[in-house]
């Protein structure tokens, strides 16, 4: 009887599950007549502003360390795992995003990201740190990856005339999410307390709040009708099926791996400063008349976050006019020049240091926002979301590589008795070399050979692939 009751309960739940699944289905996502494409960027922003909270994780580090007795390395583990899971879930889930549509992907992202906070809240309340790592890092990290790529191909299809601007608007939200999350987290911790119970309540409130906020994007997103194009785009400029490349074929092209290197090098150079921004500026000017206090160092971090956010919309929009290859020449070439100026001038000029660092971070953000449009130019819109997901493994690599270079060298220099700019000069020259490698890889990018193109009939099937066709190669 007990088994029978369980089976009946399952069958009773089926209509509800089917209804929810039907609401999220790709077939239910096409826009009605007269739908404005300008409603889609806000839908994407609702996801990216939420998951951009990841950049504000440092707010939770001190209270976690004091309340749970953690080291600095241990308190960084949820963030590090979240970034790793972002790249992995984006890579392996990209084809599912294309197949099931943006509404399904945004819903999965909202469920994983918000429930990750809830599991982390349970971990903080019970003082079981492994639950915080599991919730925020593993479960929430999956939400990060699926959410990051969920609106990309949809935005490009709605804005074939301005793909750089469209993706820049959405991905700008990821860079700016910390500007909302950092003060919000600080205020909640101040109200609830910085002990384990207060941290748990903060996680709980943020998880519930983000669930509501992200649901707005789930309800608002729409796909354009088949064959749709904006009036401003002449028929002769519309994307053609002969230039469509599947995700499986894309990873077999040299163009994909050149862009992988480009993104990895650009992100490594930016995240090397971003991860250590506050202690870096204090170390640089320690013992000089321009020494930096802790509040000013926090302001420097905020400035870099703003540069990261603005670079995503400004540089990606510029790429619609200047071309993708040209703006990456600026990211990589001028970025190397900024690093060289910092390395050569040292602590002689604080304004120059701040300006150069802000420019580097604007290139860091711009690189993220421009890469989907670059992929669209090379591989078409057929499975650009899945291709973008695979490319984000470069971010996972850079997220480990950049901080490792800067921190390891700074620690070694401290052990050798050096102080000031000498702690970072060697790592800056390494970053210059990495940017030069990225610059060379960008120069090697050429149009994709026609043998990799999809047949017109296949490219028009809305990326409905079998699992075998979508498998990561």
Coordinates of C-alpha atoms in Angstrom, one line a residue, residues 6-432:
X6 CA 3.9 6.8 -3.6
X7 CA 3.2 6.0 -7.2
X8 CA -0.2 7.7 -7.0
X9 CA 1.5 10.8 -5.6
X10 CA 3.9 10.8 -8.5
X11 CA 1.1 10.6 -11.0
X12 CA -0.8 13.4 -9.3
X13 CA 2.2 15.6 -9.5
X14 CA 2.7 14.9 -13.2
X15 CA 0.2 17.4 -14.5
X16 CA 1.8 20.2 -12.5
X17 CA 5.3 19.1 -13.8
X18 CA 4.0 19.0 -17.3
X19 CA 2.4 22.4 -17.0
X20 CA 5.6 23.9 -15.7
X21 CA 7.7 22.2 -18.4
X22 CA 5.2 23.4 -21.0
X23 CA 5.6 27.0 -19.9
X24 CA 9.3 26.8 -20.1
X25 CA 9.4 24.9 -23.5
X26 CA 11.1 26.5 -26.4
X27 CA 7.8 26.2 -28.4
X28 CA 6.1 28.5 -25.8
X29 CA 8.9 31.1 -26.0
X30 CA 8.4 32.8 -29.5
X31 CA 7.2 36.4 -29.3
X32 CA 3.7 37.5 -30.1
X33 CA 3.0 40.0 -32.9
X34 CA 4.4 43.4 -32.2
X35 CA 6.7 42.3 -29.4
X36 CA 9.5 44.8 -28.8
X37 CA 13.0 43.5 -29.0
X38 CA 14.0 46.1 -26.4
X39 CA 12.2 44.0 -23.7
X40 CA 14.8 41.2 -24.1
X41 CA 17.9 43.0 -22.8
X42 CA 16.1 43.8 -19.4
X43 CA 15.2 40.1 -19.2
X44 CA 18.8 39.2 -19.7
X45 CA 19.9 41.9 -17.2
X46 CA 17.7 40.4 -14.5
X47 CA 19.7 37.2 -14.7
X48 CA 23.2 38.8 -15.1
X49 CA 22.7 41.4 -12.3
X50 CA 21.7 38.5 -10.0
X51 CA 24.6 36.1 -10.8
X52 CA 27.0 39.0 -10.8
X53 CA 26.8 38.8 -7.1
X54 CA 29.7 36.3 -7.4
X55 CA 32.1 39.3 -7.6
X56 CA 31.0 40.5 -4.2
X57 CA 31.9 37.2 -2.4
X58 CA 34.7 38.9 -0.6
X59 CA 32.1 40.7 1.6
X60 CA 31.4 37.3 3.2
X61 CA 35.0 36.3 3.7
X62 CA 35.8 38.2 7.0
X63 CA 32.6 37.1 8.8
X64 CA 33.0 33.5 7.7
X65 CA 36.6 33.4 8.8
X66 CA 35.8 34.9 12.3
X67 CA 32.6 32.9 12.9
X68 CA 33.7 29.5 11.5
X69 CA 37.5 29.8 12.2
X70 CA 38.5 29.6 8.6
X71 CA 41.7 30.7 6.9
X72 CA 41.7 33.1 4.0
X73 CA 42.4 30.3 1.6
X74 CA 39.5 28.2 2.9
X75 CA 37.0 31.2 2.8
X76 CA 37.8 31.7 -0.9
X77 CA 36.9 28.1 -1.7
X78 CA 33.2 28.7 -2.5
X79 CA 34.0 31.4 -4.9
X80 CA 36.8 29.4 -6.6
X81 CA 34.5 26.4 -7.0
X82 CA 31.7 28.6 -8.3
X83 CA 34.0 30.0 -11.1
X84 CA 35.2 26.5 -12.0
X85 CA 31.6 25.2 -12.1
X86 CA 30.6 28.3 -14.2
X87 CA 33.0 27.2 -17.0
X88 CA 32.2 23.5 -16.8
X89 CA 28.4 24.0 -16.7
X90 CA 28.5 26.5 -19.5
X91 CA 30.6 24.1 -21.6
X92 CA 28.5 21.0 -21.0
X93 CA 25.2 22.7 -20.8
X94 CA 25.5 25.0 -23.8
X95 CA 23.8 22.6 -26.2
X96 CA 20.9 22.0 -23.7
X97 CA 20.5 25.8 -23.6
X98 CA 20.2 25.9 -27.4
X99 CA 17.9 22.9 -27.6
X100 CA 15.5 23.9 -24.8
X101 CA 15.5 27.7 -25.3
X102 CA 16.3 30.7 -23.1
X103 CA 13.3 30.5 -20.8
X104 CA 14.2 26.9 -19.7
X105 CA 17.8 27.9 -19.2
X106 CA 17.0 31.0 -17.2
X107 CA 14.6 29.0 -15.0
X108 CA 17.3 26.4 -14.4
X109 CA 19.8 29.2 -13.5
X110 CA 17.3 30.8 -11.1
X111 CA 16.6 27.5 -9.3
X112 CA 20.3 26.5 -9.0
X113 CA 21.5 30.0 -8.0
X114 CA 18.8 30.7 -5.4
X115 CA 18.8 27.2 -4.0
X116 CA 22.6 27.4 -3.7
X117 CA 22.1 30.3 -1.3
X118 CA 19.5 28.3 0.7
X119 CA 21.9 25.3 1.1
X120 CA 24.7 27.7 2.1
X121 CA 22.3 29.3 4.6
X122 CA 21.8 25.8 6.1
X123 CA 25.5 25.3 6.2
X124 CA 26.1 28.6 8.0
X125 CA 23.3 28.0 10.5
X126 CA 24.6 24.5 11.4
X127 CA 28.3 25.6 11.2
X128 CA 28.9 22.9 8.5
X129 CA 31.2 24.7 6.1
X130 CA 31.1 22.0 3.5
X131 CA 27.4 22.8 3.0
X132 CA 28.4 26.4 2.2
X133 CA 30.9 25.2 -0.3
X134 CA 28.4 22.7 -1.8
X135 CA 25.6 25.3 -2.0
X136 CA 27.3 28.4 -3.1
X137 CA 30.2 26.8 -5.0
X138 CA 28.8 23.7 -6.6
X139 CA 25.0 24.2 -6.9
X140 CA 25.2 28.0 -7.3
X141 CA 28.1 27.7 -9.7
X142 CA 25.9 25.6 -12.1
X143 CA 23.4 28.4 -11.9
X144 CA 26.2 30.9 -12.8
X145 CA 27.3 29.0 -15.9
X146 CA 23.8 28.3 -17.3
X147 CA 22.6 31.8 -16.5
X148 CA 25.7 33.4 -18.0
X149 CA 25.1 31.9 -21.5
X150 CA 21.3 31.7 -21.4
X151 CA 20.5 35.0 -23.1
X152 CA 23.5 35.2 -25.5
X153 CA 22.1 33.5 -28.6
X154 CA 18.7 35.0 -28.1
X155 CA 20.1 38.6 -27.9
X156 CA 22.2 38.0 -31.0
X157 CA 19.1 36.8 -32.9
X158 CA 17.1 39.8 -31.8
X159 CA 19.9 42.2 -32.6
X160 CA 21.7 40.9 -35.8
X161 CA 22.4 44.6 -36.6
X162 CA 24.1 45.4 -33.3
X163 CA 25.2 42.1 -31.6
X164 CA 28.1 43.7 -29.7
X165 CA 25.9 46.3 -28.1
X166 CA 23.1 43.7 -27.3
X167 CA 25.4 41.2 -25.6
X168 CA 27.3 44.1 -23.9
X169 CA 24.1 45.3 -22.2
X170 CA 23.4 41.9 -20.7
X171 CA 27.0 40.9 -19.8
X172 CA 27.4 44.4 -18.3
X173 CA 25.0 43.2 -15.6
X174 CA 27.4 40.5 -14.6
X175 CA 30.2 43.1 -14.1
X176 CA 27.8 45.4 -12.3
X177 CA 26.1 42.9 -10.1
X178 CA 28.6 43.4 -7.3
X179 CA 27.8 47.1 -7.2
X180 CA 24.4 46.0 -5.9
X181 CA 25.3 42.9 -4.0
X182 CA 28.2 44.3 -2.0
X183 CA 26.3 47.1 -0.2
X184 CA 23.2 44.9 0.1
X185 CA 25.3 42.1 1.7
X186 CA 27.0 44.6 4.0
X187 CA 23.7 46.0 5.1
X188 CA 22.1 42.6 5.7
X189 CA 25.1 41.4 7.7
X190 CA 25.0 44.7 9.7
X191 CA 21.3 44.1 10.5
X192 CA 21.4 40.3 11.2
X193 CA 24.9 40.2 12.7
X194 CA 28.2 38.8 11.4
X195 CA 28.0 35.5 13.4
X196 CA 27.0 32.2 11.8
X197 CA 23.3 32.9 12.4
X198 CA 23.5 36.3 10.8
X199 CA 25.3 34.9 7.8
X200 CA 22.6 32.2 7.5
X201 CA 19.8 34.8 7.5
X202 CA 21.7 36.9 5.0
X203 CA 22.1 34.0 2.6
X204 CA 18.4 33.1 3.1
X205 CA 17.1 36.6 2.3
X206 CA 19.4 36.9 -0.7
X207 CA 18.4 33.5 -2.1
X208 CA 14.7 34.4 -1.9
X209 CA 15.3 37.9 -3.3
X210 CA 17.3 36.6 -6.3
X211 CA 14.7 33.9 -7.0
X212 CA 12.0 36.6 -7.4
X213 CA 14.2 38.9 -9.4
X214 CA 15.4 36.2 -11.8
X215 CA 11.9 35.0 -12.3
X216 CA 11.0 38.3 -13.9
X217 CA 13.5 37.5 -16.7
X218 CA 12.2 34.0 -17.1
X219 CA 8.7 35.4 -17.7
X220 CA 9.8 38.3 -20.0
X221 CA 12.2 36.6 -22.4
X222 CA 11.0 35.7 -25.9
X223 CA 12.5 34.3 -29.1
X224 CA 12.1 36.1 -32.4
X225 CA 9.9 34.5 -35.1
X226 CA 11.6 32.4 -37.7
X227 CA 13.2 34.5 -40.4
X228 CA 12.7 37.8 -38.4
X229 CA 15.1 40.7 -38.9
X230 CA 14.9 44.3 -37.8
X231 CA 13.7 46.9 -40.4
X232 CA 17.1 48.6 -40.2
X233 CA 18.9 45.5 -41.5
X234 CA 18.6 45.0 -45.3
X235 CA 17.7 41.6 -46.5
X236 CA 21.1 41.3 -48.2
X237 CA 22.8 41.7 -44.8
X238 CA 20.7 39.0 -43.0
X239 CA 22.7 36.0 -41.7
X240 CA 22.6 33.1 -44.2
X241 CA 22.5 29.4 -43.3
X242 CA 25.7 28.8 -45.3
X243 CA 27.6 30.5 -42.5
X244 CA 26.3 28.4 -39.7
X245 CA 28.6 26.1 -37.8
X246 CA 27.5 23.6 -35.1
X247 CA 29.1 23.5 -31.7
X248 CA 30.5 20.1 -32.4
X249 CA 32.2 21.3 -35.6
X250 CA 33.3 24.7 -34.0
X251 CA 35.6 23.0 -31.5
X252 CA 37.4 21.3 -34.4
X253 CA 38.4 24.6 -36.0
X254 CA 41.6 26.5 -35.3
X255 CA 39.5 29.7 -35.0
X256 CA 37.8 28.4 -31.9
X257 CA 41.1 27.6 -30.2
X258 CA 42.6 30.9 -31.3
X259 CA 39.7 32.7 -29.6
X260 CA 40.1 30.4 -26.6
X261 CA 43.7 31.6 -26.2
X262 CA 42.6 35.2 -26.8
X263 CA 40.0 35.1 -24.1
X264 CA 42.2 33.2 -21.6
X265 CA 45.1 35.7 -21.9
X266 CA 42.8 38.7 -21.7
X267 CA 41.0 37.4 -18.6
X268 CA 44.3 36.3 -16.9
X269 CA 45.7 39.8 -17.3
X270 CA 42.5 41.4 -15.9
X271 CA 41.7 39.1 -13.1
X272 CA 45.3 39.2 -11.9
X273 CA 44.7 42.8 -10.8
X274 CA 41.0 42.4 -9.9
X275 CA 41.6 39.5 -7.4
X276 CA 44.3 41.4 -5.4
X277 CA 43.3 45.0 -6.1
X278 CA 43.0 46.3 -2.5
X279 CA 46.3 44.9 -1.1
X280 CA 48.1 45.7 -4.4
X281 CA 47.5 49.4 -4.3
X282 CA 48.4 49.5 -0.6
X283 CA 51.6 47.6 -1.2
X284 CA 52.5 49.8 -4.2
X285 CA 52.4 53.0 -2.2
X286 CA 53.3 51.8 1.3
X287 CA 56.0 53.9 2.9
X288 CA 55.5 56.9 0.5
X289 CA 53.8 60.2 0.9
X290 CA 50.9 58.7 -1.2
X291 CA 50.2 55.7 1.1
X292 CA 46.7 54.3 0.7
X293 CA 44.4 53.6 3.7
X294 CA 42.0 50.7 3.8
X295 CA 38.9 52.8 2.9
X296 CA 40.7 54.3 -0.1
X297 CA 41.8 50.8 -1.2
X298 CA 38.1 49.7 -1.0
X299 CA 37.2 52.7 -3.1
X300 CA 39.8 51.6 -5.7
X301 CA 38.1 48.2 -5.9
X302 CA 34.8 49.9 -6.5
X303 CA 36.4 52.0 -9.2
X304 CA 37.8 48.9 -10.9
X305 CA 34.3 47.3 -10.7
X306 CA 32.8 50.3 -12.4
X307 CA 35.5 50.2 -15.2
X308 CA 34.8 46.5 -15.6
X309 CA 31.1 47.2 -16.0
X310 CA 31.3 50.2 -18.3
X311 CA 33.9 48.4 -20.5
X312 CA 31.4 45.7 -21.2
X313 CA 28.9 48.0 -22.9
X314 CA 31.3 50.7 -24.3
X315 CA 33.9 48.5 -25.9
X316 CA 31.4 45.8 -27.1
X317 CA 29.3 48.6 -28.8
X318 CA 32.5 50.0 -30.3
X319 CA 33.2 46.6 -31.8
X320 CA 30.0 46.9 -34.0
X321 CA 31.7 49.8 -35.7
X322 CA 35.4 49.0 -35.4
X323 CA 35.2 45.2 -35.9
X324 CA 35.9 42.5 -33.4
X325 CA 39.5 41.8 -34.4
X326 CA 40.4 45.5 -34.0
X327 CA 38.9 45.9 -30.5
X328 CA 40.8 42.8 -29.4
X329 CA 43.9 44.4 -30.8
X330 CA 43.2 47.2 -28.4
X331 CA 42.4 45.0 -25.5
X332 CA 45.6 43.0 -25.9
X333 CA 48.0 45.6 -27.3
X334 CA 47.0 48.6 -25.3
X335 CA 46.5 46.3 -22.2
X336 CA 50.2 45.3 -22.5
X337 CA 51.1 49.0 -22.8
X338 CA 49.2 49.8 -19.6
X339 CA 51.0 47.0 -17.8
X340 CA 54.4 48.3 -19.1
X341 CA 53.7 51.8 -17.9
X342 CA 52.8 50.5 -14.4
X343 CA 55.9 48.3 -14.3
X344 CA 58.3 51.1 -15.4
X345 CA 56.9 54.0 -13.3
X346 CA 56.3 52.0 -10.2
X347 CA 55.0 54.2 -7.3
X348 CA 56.0 57.5 -8.9
X349 CA 52.5 58.4 -9.8
X350 CA 49.3 57.2 -8.1
X351 CA 46.9 58.7 -10.7
X352 CA 48.8 56.9 -13.5
X353 CA 48.6 53.6 -11.6
X354 CA 44.9 54.0 -11.1
X355 CA 44.2 55.1 -14.7
X356 CA 46.2 52.2 -16.1
X357 CA 44.5 49.7 -13.8
X358 CA 41.1 51.0 -14.7
X359 CA 41.8 50.8 -18.5
X360 CA 43.0 47.2 -18.0
X361 CA 39.8 46.3 -16.2
X362 CA 37.7 48.0 -18.9
X363 CA 39.4 45.7 -21.4
X364 CA 38.8 42.7 -19.1
X365 CA 35.1 43.5 -19.1
X366 CA 35.0 44.4 -22.8
X367 CA 36.6 41.1 -23.7
X368 CA 33.8 39.1 -22.0
X369 CA 31.1 41.2 -23.7
X370 CA 32.6 41.2 -27.2
X371 CA 33.4 37.5 -27.5
X372 CA 29.8 36.3 -28.2
X373 CA 29.6 38.7 -31.1
X374 CA 33.0 37.6 -32.3
X375 CA 31.8 34.0 -32.2
X376 CA 28.6 35.0 -34.1
X377 CA 30.7 36.6 -36.9
X378 CA 32.8 33.4 -37.3
X379 CA 30.3 30.6 -36.6
X380 CA 26.8 32.2 -37.2
X381 CA 23.9 32.2 -34.8
X382 CA 23.0 28.5 -35.2
X383 CA 24.5 27.3 -31.9
X384 CA 26.4 30.3 -30.7
X385 CA 25.2 29.8 -27.1
X386 CA 26.7 26.3 -27.0
X387 CA 29.9 27.5 -28.6
X388 CA 30.1 30.3 -26.2
X389 CA 29.7 27.9 -23.3
X390 CA 32.6 25.7 -24.5
X391 CA 34.8 28.8 -24.9
X392 CA 34.1 29.8 -21.3
X393 CA 36.4 27.0 -20.1
X394 CA 39.1 29.6 -20.9
X395 CA 37.6 31.7 -18.1
X396 CA 37.9 28.8 -15.6
X397 CA 41.6 28.4 -16.6
X398 CA 42.3 32.1 -16.3
X399 CA 40.5 32.3 -13.0
X400 CA 43.2 30.0 -11.6
X401 CA 46.1 31.2 -13.6
X402 CA 45.9 35.0 -13.0
X403 CA 45.6 35.0 -9.2
X404 CA 48.2 32.2 -9.0
X405 CA 50.8 34.2 -10.9
X406 CA 50.3 37.4 -9.0
X407 CA 50.0 35.9 -5.5
X408 CA 52.8 33.3 -5.9
X409 CA 55.3 35.9 -7.1
X410 CA 54.3 38.5 -4.5
X411 CA 54.7 35.9 -1.7
X412 CA 58.1 34.9 -3.1
X413 CA 59.2 38.6 -3.2
X414 CA 58.1 39.1 0.3
X415 CA 60.1 36.2 1.5
X416 CA 63.1 37.7 -0.2
X417 CA 62.6 40.9 1.8
X418 CA 61.3 43.1 -1.1
X419 CA 58.5 45.6 -0.7
X420 CA 56.5 48.1 -2.8
X421 CA 56.2 47.8 -6.6
X422 CA 59.0 45.1 -6.6
X423 CA 56.4 42.6 -5.3
X424 CA 54.5 42.8 -8.6
X425 CA 56.9 44.0 -11.3
X426 CA 57.8 40.4 -12.4
X427 CA 54.2 39.3 -12.6
X428 CA 53.4 42.5 -14.6
X429 CA 56.0 41.5 -17.2
X430 CA 54.6 38.0 -17.3
X431 CA 51.2 39.5 -18.0
X432 CA 52.7 41.5 -20.9

